[in-house]
Coordinates of C-alpha atoms in Angstrom, one line a residue:
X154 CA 79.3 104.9 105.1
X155 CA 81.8 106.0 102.7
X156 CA 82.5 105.7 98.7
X157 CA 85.9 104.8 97.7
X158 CA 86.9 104.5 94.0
X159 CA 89.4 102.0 92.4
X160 CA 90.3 101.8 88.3
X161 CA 86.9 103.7 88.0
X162 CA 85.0 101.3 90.0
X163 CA 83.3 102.9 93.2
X164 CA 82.4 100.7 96.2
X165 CA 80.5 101.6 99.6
X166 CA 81.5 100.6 102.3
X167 CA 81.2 101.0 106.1
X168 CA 83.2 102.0 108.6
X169 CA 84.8 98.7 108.9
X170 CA 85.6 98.1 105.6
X171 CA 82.5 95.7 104.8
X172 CA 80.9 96.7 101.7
X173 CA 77.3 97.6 101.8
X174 CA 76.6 95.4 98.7
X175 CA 78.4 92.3 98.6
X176 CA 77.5 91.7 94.3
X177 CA 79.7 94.7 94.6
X178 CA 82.8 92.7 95.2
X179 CA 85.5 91.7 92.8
X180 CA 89.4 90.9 92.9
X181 CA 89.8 94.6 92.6
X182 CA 88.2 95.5 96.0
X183 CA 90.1 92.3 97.7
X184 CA 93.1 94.5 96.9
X185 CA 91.7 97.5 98.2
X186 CA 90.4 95.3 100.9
X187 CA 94.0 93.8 101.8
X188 CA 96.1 97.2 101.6
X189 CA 93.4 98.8 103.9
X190 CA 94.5 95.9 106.6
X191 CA 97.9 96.2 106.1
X192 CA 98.7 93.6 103.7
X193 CA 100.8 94.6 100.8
X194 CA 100.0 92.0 98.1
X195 CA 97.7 89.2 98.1
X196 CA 99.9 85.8 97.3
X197 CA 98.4 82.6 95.3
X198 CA 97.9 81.4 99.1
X199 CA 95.6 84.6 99.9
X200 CA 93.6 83.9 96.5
X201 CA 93.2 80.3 97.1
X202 CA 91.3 80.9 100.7
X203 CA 89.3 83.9 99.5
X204 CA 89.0 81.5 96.4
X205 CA 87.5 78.5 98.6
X206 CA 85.5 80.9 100.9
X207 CA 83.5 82.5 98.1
X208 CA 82.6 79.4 96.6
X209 CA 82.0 77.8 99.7
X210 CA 79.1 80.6 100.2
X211 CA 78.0 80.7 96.9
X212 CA 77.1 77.0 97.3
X213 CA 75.9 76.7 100.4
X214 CA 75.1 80.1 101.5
X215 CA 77.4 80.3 105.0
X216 CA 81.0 80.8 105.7
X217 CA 83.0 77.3 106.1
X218 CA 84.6 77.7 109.7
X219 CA 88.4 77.4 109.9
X220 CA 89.0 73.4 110.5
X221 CA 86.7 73.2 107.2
X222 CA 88.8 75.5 105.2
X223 CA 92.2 74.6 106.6
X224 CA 91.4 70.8 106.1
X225 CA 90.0 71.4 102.4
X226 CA 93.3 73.7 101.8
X227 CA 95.5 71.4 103.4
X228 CA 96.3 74.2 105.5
X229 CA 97.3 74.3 109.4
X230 CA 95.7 76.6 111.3
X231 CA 99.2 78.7 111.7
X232 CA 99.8 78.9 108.1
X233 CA 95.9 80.1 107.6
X234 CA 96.8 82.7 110.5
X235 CA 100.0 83.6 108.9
X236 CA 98.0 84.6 105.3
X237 CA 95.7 86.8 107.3
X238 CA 97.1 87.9 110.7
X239 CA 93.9 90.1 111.3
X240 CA 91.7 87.3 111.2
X241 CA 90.0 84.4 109.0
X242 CA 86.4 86.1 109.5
X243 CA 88.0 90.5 108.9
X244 CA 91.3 89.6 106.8
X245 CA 89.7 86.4 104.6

C-alpha cells in the first residue's frame, strides 16, 4: 500500500492502483488514475463512461458490463476500447 498526494489531497492505494477506500475517489484521483496508465488527458468521452459507470454502481451497486455501457453510451465496443486501451474493468 502506498500514499500518493494530489492538490493536498492524499489517497491510498495498492499496488495496482486501486484505492483502498473508494469514498476516497474524486475527479482529481481519475486524473492521477489515467496519467498512472498512460493516458495524458481524460476527454468529455472518458468522463461520460466513468460518468455512466459511477452512477450505474451507485444505483445498483455492480458494474454495468460493456454491451450495457456501450449500448447506453451509444458506443461500439472499438470506440469504448479506443477511450481506454488498458481495459473497461483497469482503465474505466
Amino acid at each position: 500500500m502506498k500514499e500518493i498526494t494530489f492538490n493536498g489531497k492524499s489517497y491510498e492505494v495498492d499496488d495496482r492502483f486501486f484505492l483502498i477506500d473508494p469514498d476516497q475517489w474524486d475527479e482529481n484521483f481519475a486524473g492521477i488514475a489515467a496519467r498512472e496508465l498512460g493516458m495524458e488527458a481524460l476527454t468529455d468521452g472518458h468522463w461520460q463512461v466513468i460518468r455512466y459507470i459511477r452512477d450505474y454502481f451507485r444505483d445498483k451497486g455492480a458494474c454495468p458490463v460493456v454491451f450495457e455501457t456501450c449500448r447506453e453510451l451509444g458506443l461500439s465496443a472499438k470506440s469504448l476500447q479506443n477511450l481506454f486501451p488498458t481495459g473497461y474493468l483497469r482503465g474505466a
